[in-house]
Amino acid sequence: MRGARGTGVDTLRAAVFDLDGTLANTLPAISKLLVKVASEQGCSVTARQAAAAIGKPPGTAFGRLLGRPEDDSRVQAAINRYRELFSYEVLCQGPQLLFPGVSAGLSALRAHGVELAVATSKPTRSAEALLDVMGIRDLVGPVIGQDMVRRGKPHPEMVLRAAGRLGVAAWQTAYVGDTVGDMRMAVTARMEPVAVTYGVGTFGELAAVAGTRMCSSFKDVVSVIAAARPRPAMAAGAAGAARAVQRRR
């Protein structure tokens, strides 16, 4: 783990999470829906192609699937159709969409004093609805969706905004996700990159991003983050040392 700059104390005060493929096992349902919507637009898309589009902003995803510019009318029609069907095809599954250990794990992190947020390529309204039907909306704080930033993943704007809303410095924050783009975003933001291997990205792809902590389950995620919480005595000692340095200057 990276330590607090100049203190040598491991410090993670917050964790920001990706949603699809990290907290929510929506990938099969979303992949099926992407194939369906693309088919309605006259494009034959394989399940593999659909899976590769998951986690990207809607315009980017459908632009690639349909082979058209993001501002093309058919791409926009596909996005609207996808959003129309999302409740019936995905949200209807409710708490069954949670990956094992997520609810208990988020509760445990809160008990450790870790501030929690979500940063996702989904529109904020869709993300809020998904968190709500899964029964974990009250366990996380700010939700930053694609519509709340000018530049989506892998640009760090959304994770930096999430950390700002939590009032925690980026270097004291972990970003947990399941794609290479997630990990690169975390590194660019100077956050701790924590990857789950049960989502979209393969172990090899994720591990290739320098500094990434690999987790095969959400229980592992909790262990990694909780272990980097400073013990009160250590935190107090570091703060006292910092004050002593200031007095000597």
Short mmCIF file of N, CA, C and O in Angstrom, two decimals, residues 46-170:
data_model
loop_
_atom_site.label_atom_id
_atom_site.label_comp_id
_atom_site.label_asym_id
_atom_site.label_seq_id
_atom_site.Cartn_x
_atom_site.Cartn_y
_atom_site.Cartn_z
N THR A 46 -22.19 -10.02 -31.14
CA THR A 46 -21.97 -11.23 -30.34
C THR A 46 -21.95 -10.88 -28.86
O THR A 46 -21.76 -9.71 -28.48
N ALA A 47 -22.12 -11.90 -28.03
CA ALA A 47 -22.07 -11.69 -26.58
C ALA A 47 -20.69 -11.16 -26.16
O ALA A 47 -20.58 -10.33 -25.26
N ARG A 48 -19.64 -11.63 -26.82
CA ARG A 48 -18.28 -11.17 -26.51
C ARG A 48 -18.13 -9.69 -26.83
O ARG A 48 -17.53 -8.92 -26.06
N GLN A 49 -18.64 -9.27 -27.98
CA GLN A 49 -18.58 -7.85 -28.35
C GLN A 49 -19.36 -6.99 -27.36
O GLN A 49 -18.93 -5.91 -26.98
N ALA A 50 -20.53 -7.49 -26.96
CA ALA A 50 -21.35 -6.75 -26.00
C ALA A 50 -20.64 -6.63 -24.67
O ALA A 50 -20.62 -5.56 -24.04
N ALA A 51 -20.02 -7.71 -24.21
CA ALA A 51 -19.32 -7.70 -22.93
C ALA A 51 -18.17 -6.69 -22.94
O ALA A 51 -17.91 -6.02 -21.94
N ALA A 52 -17.49 -6.57 -24.09
CA ALA A 52 -16.37 -5.64 -24.20
C ALA A 52 -16.82 -4.19 -24.13
O ALA A 52 -16.03 -3.29 -23.82
N ALA A 53 -18.11 -3.94 -24.41
CA ALA A 53 -18.64 -2.57 -24.40
C ALA A 53 -19.11 -2.15 -23.01
O ALA A 53 -19.32 -0.96 -22.75
N ILE A 54 -19.28 -3.11 -22.11
CA ILE A 54 -19.79 -2.81 -20.78
C ILE A 54 -18.76 -2.00 -20.00
O ILE A 54 -17.57 -2.28 -20.04
N GLY A 55 -19.25 -1.01 -19.30
CA GLY A 55 -18.37 -0.15 -18.51
C GLY A 55 -17.96 1.11 -19.22
O GLY A 55 -17.39 2.02 -18.61
N LYS A 56 -18.27 1.20 -20.52
CA LYS A 56 -17.96 2.40 -21.28
C LYS A 56 -19.18 3.32 -21.30
O LYS A 56 -20.32 2.86 -21.13
N PRO A 57 -18.98 4.62 -21.48
CA PRO A 57 -20.13 5.53 -21.61
C PRO A 57 -21.07 5.05 -22.71
O PRO A 57 -20.61 4.46 -23.70
N PRO A 58 -22.38 5.28 -22.57
CA PRO A 58 -23.35 4.77 -23.54
C PRO A 58 -23.04 5.13 -24.99
O PRO A 58 -23.15 4.29 -25.88
N GLY A 59 -22.65 6.38 -25.24
CA GLY A 59 -22.35 6.79 -26.60
C GLY A 59 -21.19 6.02 -27.19
O GLY A 59 -21.23 5.57 -28.33
N THR A 60 -20.15 5.84 -26.39
CA THR A 60 -18.99 5.07 -26.83
C THR A 60 -19.36 3.62 -27.08
O THR A 60 -18.95 3.02 -28.10
N ALA A 61 -20.12 3.05 -26.15
CA ALA A 61 -20.49 1.63 -26.25
C ALA A 61 -21.30 1.37 -27.52
O ALA A 61 -20.96 0.48 -28.32
N PHE A 62 -22.36 2.12 -27.73
CA PHE A 62 -23.21 1.86 -28.89
C PHE A 62 -22.56 2.34 -30.18
O PHE A 62 -22.83 1.79 -31.26
N GLY A 63 -21.72 3.35 -30.10
CA GLY A 63 -20.99 3.78 -31.28
C GLY A 63 -20.14 2.64 -31.81
O GLY A 63 -20.10 2.38 -33.02
N ARG A 64 -19.46 1.94 -30.91
CA ARG A 64 -18.62 0.81 -31.33
C ARG A 64 -19.45 -0.36 -31.79
O ARG A 64 -19.12 -1.01 -32.78
N LEU A 65 -20.52 -0.66 -31.07
CA LEU A 65 -21.34 -1.81 -31.43
C LEU A 65 -22.03 -1.63 -32.77
O LEU A 65 -22.17 -2.58 -33.54
N LEU A 66 -22.45 -0.39 -33.04
CA LEU A 66 -23.17 -0.13 -34.29
C LEU A 66 -22.25 0.34 -35.41
O LEU A 66 -22.67 0.45 -36.56
N GLY A 67 -20.98 0.61 -35.05
CA GLY A 67 -20.04 1.08 -36.06
C GLY A 67 -20.38 2.44 -36.61
O GLY A 67 -20.18 2.72 -37.80
N ARG A 68 -20.87 3.32 -35.73
CA ARG A 68 -21.29 4.66 -36.15
C ARG A 68 -20.76 5.71 -35.17
O ARG A 68 -20.41 5.39 -34.03
N PRO A 69 -20.69 6.99 -35.59
CA PRO A 69 -20.26 8.06 -34.69
C PRO A 69 -21.21 8.16 -33.49
O PRO A 69 -22.40 7.83 -33.59
N GLU A 70 -20.70 8.64 -32.38
CA GLU A 70 -21.52 8.72 -31.18
C GLU A 70 -22.73 9.63 -31.33
O GLU A 70 -23.75 9.43 -30.67
N ASP A 71 -22.62 10.65 -32.20
CA ASP A 71 -23.75 11.57 -32.37
C ASP A 71 -24.71 11.13 -33.48
O ASP A 71 -25.65 11.85 -33.82
N ASP A 72 -24.49 9.95 -34.03
CA ASP A 72 -25.38 9.42 -35.06
C ASP A 72 -26.77 9.17 -34.48
O ASP A 72 -26.92 8.76 -33.32
N SER A 73 -27.79 9.39 -35.26
CA SER A 73 -29.17 9.25 -34.77
C SER A 73 -29.48 7.83 -34.33
O SER A 73 -30.23 7.61 -33.37
N ARG A 74 -28.89 6.83 -34.99
CA ARG A 74 -29.16 5.44 -34.60
C ARG A 74 -28.50 5.10 -33.28
O ARG A 74 -29.02 4.31 -32.49
N VAL A 75 -27.34 5.70 -33.02
CA VAL A 75 -26.69 5.50 -31.73
C VAL A 75 -27.54 6.11 -30.62
O VAL A 75 -27.76 5.49 -29.56
N GLN A 76 -28.04 7.31 -30.86
CA GLN A 76 -28.89 7.96 -29.86
C GLN A 76 -30.19 7.19 -29.64
O GLN A 76 -30.67 7.06 -28.50
N ALA A 77 -30.73 6.64 -30.72
CA ALA A 77 -31.95 5.84 -30.59
C ALA A 77 -31.67 4.58 -29.77
O ALA A 77 -32.50 4.15 -28.95
N ALA A 78 -30.51 3.98 -29.99
CA ALA A 78 -30.14 2.78 -29.24
C ALA A 78 -29.98 3.09 -27.76
O ALA A 78 -30.41 2.31 -26.89
N ILE A 79 -29.36 4.21 -27.44
CA ILE A 79 -29.19 4.62 -26.04
C ILE A 79 -30.54 4.80 -25.37
O ILE A 79 -30.77 4.32 -24.25
N ASN A 80 -31.44 5.48 -26.04
CA ASN A 80 -32.78 5.70 -25.48
C ASN A 80 -33.53 4.39 -25.28
O ASN A 80 -34.21 4.20 -24.25
N ARG A 81 -33.41 3.48 -26.24
CA ARG A 81 -34.08 2.18 -26.13
C ARG A 81 -33.49 1.37 -24.99
O ARG A 81 -34.21 0.72 -24.22
N TYR A 82 -32.18 1.41 -24.84
CA TYR A 82 -31.49 0.70 -23.76
C TYR A 82 -32.00 1.19 -22.40
O TYR A 82 -32.31 0.40 -21.51
N ARG A 83 -32.08 2.50 -22.25
CA ARG A 83 -32.54 3.06 -20.98
C ARG A 83 -34.01 2.72 -20.72
O ARG A 83 -34.42 2.51 -19.57
N GLU A 84 -34.78 2.65 -21.80
CA GLU A 84 -36.19 2.29 -21.66
C GLU A 84 -36.36 0.87 -21.14
O GLU A 84 -37.23 0.59 -20.30
N LEU A 85 -35.51 -0.05 -21.61
CA LEU A 85 -35.64 -1.46 -21.26
C LEU A 85 -34.88 -1.86 -20.00
O LEU A 85 -35.08 -2.95 -19.48
N PHE A 86 -33.99 -0.97 -19.51
CA PHE A 86 -33.11 -1.33 -18.42
C PHE A 86 -33.89 -1.81 -17.18
O PHE A 86 -33.50 -2.80 -16.54
N SER A 87 -34.97 -1.12 -16.85
CA SER A 87 -35.73 -1.50 -15.66
C SER A 87 -36.33 -2.89 -15.79
O SER A 87 -36.32 -3.68 -14.84
N TYR A 88 -36.82 -3.22 -16.99
CA TYR A 88 -37.49 -4.50 -17.20
C TYR A 88 -36.50 -5.65 -17.35
O TYR A 88 -36.79 -6.79 -16.95
N GLU A 89 -35.34 -5.36 -17.92
CA GLU A 89 -34.38 -6.42 -18.23
C GLU A 89 -33.34 -6.63 -17.12
O GLU A 89 -32.79 -7.72 -16.99
N VAL A 90 -33.05 -5.56 -16.34
CA VAL A 90 -31.96 -5.63 -15.36
C VAL A 90 -32.44 -5.37 -13.94
O VAL A 90 -32.28 -6.21 -13.05
N LEU A 91 -33.04 -4.21 -13.71
CA LEU A 91 -33.42 -3.83 -12.35
C LEU A 91 -34.40 -4.80 -11.70
O LEU A 91 -34.42 -4.93 -10.47
N CYS A 92 -35.17 -5.49 -12.51
CA CYS A 92 -36.17 -6.41 -11.97
C CYS A 92 -35.55 -7.53 -11.13
O CYS A 92 -36.23 -8.16 -10.32
N GLN A 93 -34.24 -7.76 -11.28
CA GLN A 93 -33.59 -8.84 -10.55
C GLN A 93 -33.22 -8.45 -9.11
O GLN A 93 -32.87 -9.30 -8.30
N GLY A 94 -33.29 -7.15 -8.81
CA GLY A 94 -33.13 -6.67 -7.44
C GLY A 94 -31.89 -7.16 -6.72
O GLY A 94 -30.78 -7.18 -7.28
N PRO A 95 -32.03 -7.56 -5.45
CA PRO A 95 -30.88 -7.97 -4.63
C PRO A 95 -30.08 -9.15 -5.20
O PRO A 95 -28.93 -9.36 -4.82
N GLN A 96 -30.69 -9.91 -6.11
CA GLN A 96 -29.98 -11.03 -6.72
C GLN A 96 -28.77 -10.56 -7.55
O GLN A 96 -27.89 -11.35 -7.86
N LEU A 97 -28.75 -9.27 -7.87
CA LEU A 97 -27.66 -8.74 -8.68
C LEU A 97 -26.38 -8.50 -7.87
O LEU A 97 -25.31 -8.31 -8.45
N LEU A 98 -26.48 -8.49 -6.55
CA LEU A 98 -25.31 -8.24 -5.72
C LEU A 98 -24.31 -9.39 -5.82
O LEU A 98 -24.68 -10.56 -5.74
N PHE A 99 -23.04 -9.04 -5.96
CA PHE A 99 -22.01 -10.06 -5.84
C PHE A 99 -21.94 -10.52 -4.38
O PHE A 99 -22.28 -9.75 -3.46
N PRO A 100 -21.53 -11.75 -4.13
CA PRO A 100 -21.46 -12.26 -2.76
C PRO A 100 -20.59 -11.38 -1.86
O PRO A 100 -19.50 -10.95 -2.25
N GLY A 101 -21.11 -11.10 -0.69
CA GLY A 101 -20.35 -10.38 0.32
C GLY A 101 -20.36 -8.87 0.21
O GLY A 101 -19.78 -8.20 1.07
N VAL A 102 -21.04 -8.31 -0.79
CA VAL A 102 -20.99 -6.86 -0.99
C VAL A 102 -21.69 -6.11 0.14
O VAL A 102 -21.13 -5.18 0.72
N SER A 103 -22.91 -6.48 0.45
CA SER A 103 -23.65 -5.76 1.48
C SER A 103 -22.93 -5.81 2.82
O SER A 103 -22.71 -4.78 3.47
N ALA A 104 -22.53 -7.01 3.24
CA ALA A 104 -21.82 -7.16 4.51
C ALA A 104 -20.47 -6.44 4.46
O ALA A 104 -20.03 -5.84 5.45
N GLY A 105 -19.81 -6.50 3.30
CA GLY A 105 -18.51 -5.87 3.17
C GLY A 105 -18.57 -4.36 3.26
O GLY A 105 -17.73 -3.73 3.92
N LEU A 106 -19.56 -3.76 2.61
CA LEU A 106 -19.71 -2.30 2.70
C LEU A 106 -20.02 -1.89 4.14
O LEU A 106 -19.50 -0.88 4.63
N SER A 107 -20.87 -2.67 4.80
CA SER A 107 -21.18 -2.38 6.20
C SER A 107 -19.93 -2.46 7.07
O SER A 107 -19.72 -1.63 7.97
N ALA A 108 -19.08 -3.45 6.80
CA ALA A 108 -17.85 -3.61 7.57
C ALA A 108 -16.90 -2.43 7.34
O ALA A 108 -16.28 -1.93 8.30
N LEU A 109 -16.80 -1.97 6.11
CA LEU A 109 -15.93 -0.83 5.83
C LEU A 109 -16.44 0.42 6.54
O LEU A 109 -15.64 1.20 7.09
N ARG A 110 -17.74 0.62 6.54
CA ARG A 110 -18.32 1.76 7.27
C ARG A 110 -18.00 1.66 8.76
O ARG A 110 -17.69 2.67 9.41
N ALA A 111 -18.07 0.44 9.28
CA ALA A 111 -17.76 0.25 10.70
C ALA A 111 -16.30 0.57 10.99
O ALA A 111 -15.96 0.98 12.11
N HIS A 112 -15.43 0.40 10.00
CA HIS A 112 -14.01 0.74 10.14
C HIS A 112 -13.77 2.24 9.98
O HIS A 112 -12.63 2.71 10.09
N GLY A 113 -14.83 2.98 9.66
CA GLY A 113 -14.68 4.42 9.48
C GLY A 113 -14.27 4.84 8.09
O GLY A 113 -13.85 5.97 7.87
N VAL A 114 -14.39 3.93 7.12
CA VAL A 114 -14.03 4.24 5.73
C VAL A 114 -15.20 4.94 5.05
O VAL A 114 -16.34 4.46 5.09
N GLU A 115 -14.94 6.09 4.43
CA GLU A 115 -15.97 6.80 3.68
C GLU A 115 -16.15 6.11 2.33
O GLU A 115 -15.17 5.73 1.68
N LEU A 116 -17.41 5.98 1.88
CA LEU A 116 -17.70 5.23 0.66
C LEU A 116 -18.45 6.07 -0.36
O LEU A 116 -19.30 6.90 -0.02
N ALA A 117 -18.13 5.83 -1.63
CA ALA A 117 -18.82 6.50 -2.74
C ALA A 117 -18.80 5.58 -3.95
O ALA A 117 -18.11 4.56 -3.97
N VAL A 118 -19.57 5.95 -4.97
CA VAL A 118 -19.62 5.21 -6.23
C VAL A 118 -19.32 6.17 -7.37
O VAL A 118 -19.82 7.31 -7.38
N ALA A 119 -18.50 5.74 -8.31
CA ALA A 119 -18.23 6.51 -9.53
C ALA A 119 -18.36 5.56 -10.70
O ALA A 119 -17.63 4.57 -10.80
N THR A 120 -19.30 5.83 -11.59
CA THR A 120 -19.67 4.88 -12.62
C THR A 120 -19.95 5.56 -13.95
O THR A 120 -20.34 6.74 -13.98
N SER A 121 -19.79 4.82 -15.03
CA SER A 121 -20.12 5.35 -16.36
C SER A 121 -21.62 5.40 -16.60
O SER A 121 -22.07 5.94 -17.61
N LYS A 122 -22.40 4.83 -15.69
CA LYS A 122 -23.86 4.92 -15.82
C LYS A 122 -24.32 6.37 -15.59
O LYS A 122 -23.66 7.12 -14.86
N PRO A 123 -25.46 6.75 -16.14
CA PRO A 123 -26.07 8.00 -15.72
C PRO A 123 -26.40 7.91 -14.23
O PRO A 123 -26.72 6.83 -13.72
N THR A 124 -26.31 9.01 -13.53
CA THR A 124 -26.50 9.00 -12.08
C THR A 124 -27.86 8.41 -11.69
O THR A 124 -27.95 7.62 -10.74
N ARG A 125 -28.89 8.77 -12.42
CA ARG A 125 -30.23 8.28 -12.08
C ARG A 125 -30.30 6.75 -12.17
O ARG A 125 -30.87 6.10 -11.29
N SER A 126 -29.70 6.17 -13.21
CA SER A 126 -29.70 4.71 -13.35
C SER A 126 -28.87 4.05 -12.26
O SER A 126 -29.25 2.99 -11.73
N ALA A 127 -27.75 4.67 -11.91
CA ALA A 127 -26.90 4.12 -10.86
C ALA A 127 -27.63 4.14 -9.52
O ALA A 127 -27.59 3.15 -8.76
N GLU A 128 -28.28 5.24 -9.23
CA GLU A 128 -29.04 5.36 -7.98
C GLU A 128 -30.13 4.30 -7.93
O GLU A 128 -30.36 3.66 -6.89
N ALA A 129 -30.83 4.09 -9.05
CA ALA A 129 -31.91 3.11 -9.09
C ALA A 129 -31.38 1.70 -8.86
O ALA A 129 -31.99 0.91 -8.14
N LEU A 130 -30.22 1.38 -9.46
CA LEU A 130 -29.64 0.06 -9.29
C LEU A 130 -29.21 -0.17 -7.84
O LEU A 130 -29.49 -1.23 -7.25
N LEU A 131 -28.54 0.81 -7.26
CA LEU A 131 -28.14 0.69 -5.85
C LEU A 131 -29.36 0.52 -4.95
O LEU A 131 -29.33 -0.26 -3.98
N ASP A 132 -30.42 1.22 -5.28
CA ASP A 132 -31.64 1.16 -4.47
C ASP A 132 -32.29 -0.22 -4.52
O ASP A 132 -32.63 -0.80 -3.48
N VAL A 133 -32.45 -0.78 -5.72
CA VAL A 133 -33.12 -2.08 -5.83
C VAL A 133 -32.27 -3.20 -5.24
O VAL A 133 -32.80 -4.22 -4.80
N MET A 134 -30.95 -3.00 -5.21
CA MET A 134 -30.09 -4.01 -4.61
C MET A 134 -30.05 -3.89 -3.08
O MET A 134 -29.50 -4.75 -2.40
N GLY A 135 -30.60 -2.78 -2.56
CA GLY A 135 -30.67 -2.60 -1.12
C GLY A 135 -29.42 -2.06 -0.47
O GLY A 135 -29.25 -2.20 0.75
N ILE A 136 -28.55 -1.42 -1.25
CA ILE A 136 -27.30 -0.92 -0.66
C ILE A 136 -27.12 0.59 -0.83
O ILE A 136 -26.05 1.12 -0.51
N ARG A 137 -28.16 1.29 -1.28
CA ARG A 137 -27.99 2.74 -1.48
C ARG A 137 -27.59 3.45 -0.20
O ARG A 137 -26.78 4.38 -0.22
N ASP A 138 -28.15 3.04 0.93
CA ASP A 138 -27.85 3.72 2.20
C ASP A 138 -26.45 3.42 2.72
O ASP A 138 -26.00 4.06 3.68
N LEU A 139 -25.75 2.46 2.10
CA LEU A 139 -24.42 2.10 2.57
C LEU A 139 -23.32 2.92 1.92
O LEU A 139 -22.17 2.91 2.37
N VAL A 140 -23.65 3.62 0.83
CA VAL A 140 -22.66 4.45 0.15
C VAL A 140 -23.12 5.89 0.16
O VAL A 140 -24.31 6.17 0.23
N GLY A 141 -22.17 6.79 0.09
CA GLY A 141 -22.49 8.21 0.10
C GLY A 141 -22.74 8.75 -1.29
O GLY A 141 -23.69 8.34 -1.98
N PRO A 142 -21.88 9.65 -1.78
CA PRO A 142 -22.09 10.27 -3.09
C PRO A 142 -22.05 9.25 -4.22
O PRO A 142 -21.29 8.28 -4.17
N VAL A 143 -22.89 9.47 -5.22
CA VAL A 143 -22.88 8.66 -6.44
C VAL A 143 -22.59 9.61 -7.60
O VAL A 143 -23.36 10.53 -7.87
N ILE A 144 -21.47 9.39 -8.26
CA ILE A 144 -21.05 10.24 -9.37
C ILE A 144 -21.22 9.46 -10.67
O ILE A 144 -20.55 8.46 -10.90
N GLY A 145 -22.15 9.91 -11.50
CA GLY A 145 -22.41 9.26 -12.77
C GLY A 145 -21.78 9.99 -13.94
O GLY A 145 -21.26 11.11 -13.79
N GLN A 146 -21.87 9.38 -15.11
CA GLN A 146 -21.29 9.94 -16.32
C GLN A 146 -21.82 11.34 -16.62
O GLN A 146 -21.10 12.20 -17.13
N ASP A 147 -23.09 11.57 -16.31
CA ASP A 147 -23.72 12.85 -16.61
C ASP A 147 -23.27 13.98 -15.69
O ASP A 147 -23.62 15.14 -15.92
N MET A 148 -22.49 13.67 -14.66
CA MET A 148 -22.05 14.69 -13.71
C MET A 148 -20.65 15.22 -14.02
O MET A 148 -20.15 16.10 -13.32
N VAL A 149 -20.02 14.67 -15.06
CA VAL A 149 -18.67 15.11 -15.41
C VAL A 149 -18.58 15.42 -16.89
O VAL A 149 -19.40 14.97 -17.69
N ARG A 150 -17.58 16.19 -17.25
CA ARG A 150 -17.37 16.51 -18.66
C ARG A 150 -16.60 15.41 -19.38
O ARG A 150 -16.78 15.18 -20.57
N ARG A 151 -15.71 14.73 -18.63
CA ARG A 151 -14.87 13.70 -19.22
C ARG A 151 -15.03 12.40 -18.44
O ARG A 151 -14.82 12.37 -17.23
N GLY A 152 -15.45 11.36 -19.15
CA GLY A 152 -15.68 10.07 -18.50
C GLY A 152 -14.42 9.24 -18.36
O GLY A 152 -13.32 9.69 -18.68
N LYS A 153 -14.60 8.02 -17.88
CA LYS A 153 -13.47 7.11 -17.73
C LYS A 153 -12.75 6.92 -19.07
O LYS A 153 -13.40 6.93 -20.12
N PRO A 154 -11.44 6.78 -19.04
CA PRO A 154 -10.55 6.66 -17.88
C PRO A 154 -10.01 7.98 -17.35
O PRO A 154 -9.09 7.98 -16.53
N HIS A 155 -10.56 9.13 -17.81
CA HIS A 155 -10.15 10.40 -17.23
C HIS A 155 -10.53 10.40 -15.74
O HIS A 155 -11.60 9.89 -15.37
N PRO A 156 -9.70 10.95 -14.87
CA PRO A 156 -9.96 10.85 -13.43
C PRO A 156 -10.99 11.82 -12.86
O PRO A 156 -11.20 11.84 -11.64
N GLU A 157 -11.64 12.60 -13.71
CA GLU A 157 -12.54 13.63 -13.19
C GLU A 157 -13.59 13.07 -12.23
O GLU A 157 -13.84 13.64 -11.16
N MET A 158 -14.21 11.93 -12.58
CA MET A 158 -15.31 11.46 -11.72
C MET A 158 -14.82 10.94 -10.37
O MET A 158 -15.47 11.16 -9.35
N VAL A 159 -13.66 10.28 -10.34
CA VAL A 159 -13.19 9.78 -9.05
C VAL A 159 -12.67 10.92 -8.18
O VAL A 159 -12.81 10.89 -6.95
N LEU A 160 -12.07 11.93 -8.80
CA LEU A 160 -11.62 13.08 -8.04
C LEU A 160 -12.81 13.85 -7.48
O LEU A 160 -12.76 14.36 -6.35
N ARG A 161 -13.88 13.91 -8.25
CA ARG A 161 -15.09 14.56 -7.74
C ARG A 161 -15.67 13.78 -6.57
O ARG A 161 -16.12 14.35 -5.58
N ALA A 162 -15.66 12.46 -6.68
CA ALA A 162 -16.18 11.62 -5.58
C ALA A 162 -15.37 11.84 -4.31
O ALA A 162 -15.93 12.02 -3.22
N ALA A 163 -14.03 11.83 -4.43
CA ALA A 163 -13.19 12.06 -3.26
C ALA A 163 -13.43 13.44 -2.68
O ALA A 163 -13.48 13.62 -1.45
N GLY A 164 -13.60 14.42 -3.56
CA GLY A 164 -13.88 15.78 -3.10
C GLY A 164 -15.18 15.86 -2.33
O GLY A 164 -15.28 16.55 -1.30
N ARG A 165 -16.20 15.17 -2.82
CA ARG A 165 -17.49 15.15 -2.12
C ARG A 165 -17.37 14.49 -0.75
O ARG A 165 -18.09 14.83 0.18
N LEU A 166 -16.46 13.53 -0.64
CA LEU A 166 -16.24 12.85 0.64
C LEU A 166 -15.35 13.67 1.57
O LEU A 166 -15.26 13.38 2.77
N GLY A 167 -14.66 14.66 1.01
CA GLY A 167 -13.75 15.46 1.80
C GLY A 167 -12.46 14.74 2.13
O GLY A 167 -11.84 15.00 3.17
N VAL A 168 -12.03 13.84 1.25
CA VAL A 168 -10.83 13.03 1.48
C VAL A 168 -9.86 13.24 0.32
O VAL A 168 -10.26 13.32 -0.84
N ALA A 169 -8.58 13.34 0.64
CA ALA A 169 -7.56 13.52 -0.40
C ALA A 169 -7.50 12.30 -1.31
O ALA A 169 -7.76 11.17 -0.87
N ALA A 170 -7.15 12.51 -2.57
CA ALA A 170 -7.10 11.41 -3.53
C ALA A 170 -6.14 10.32 -3.06
O ALA A 170 -6.44 9.13 -3.18
#
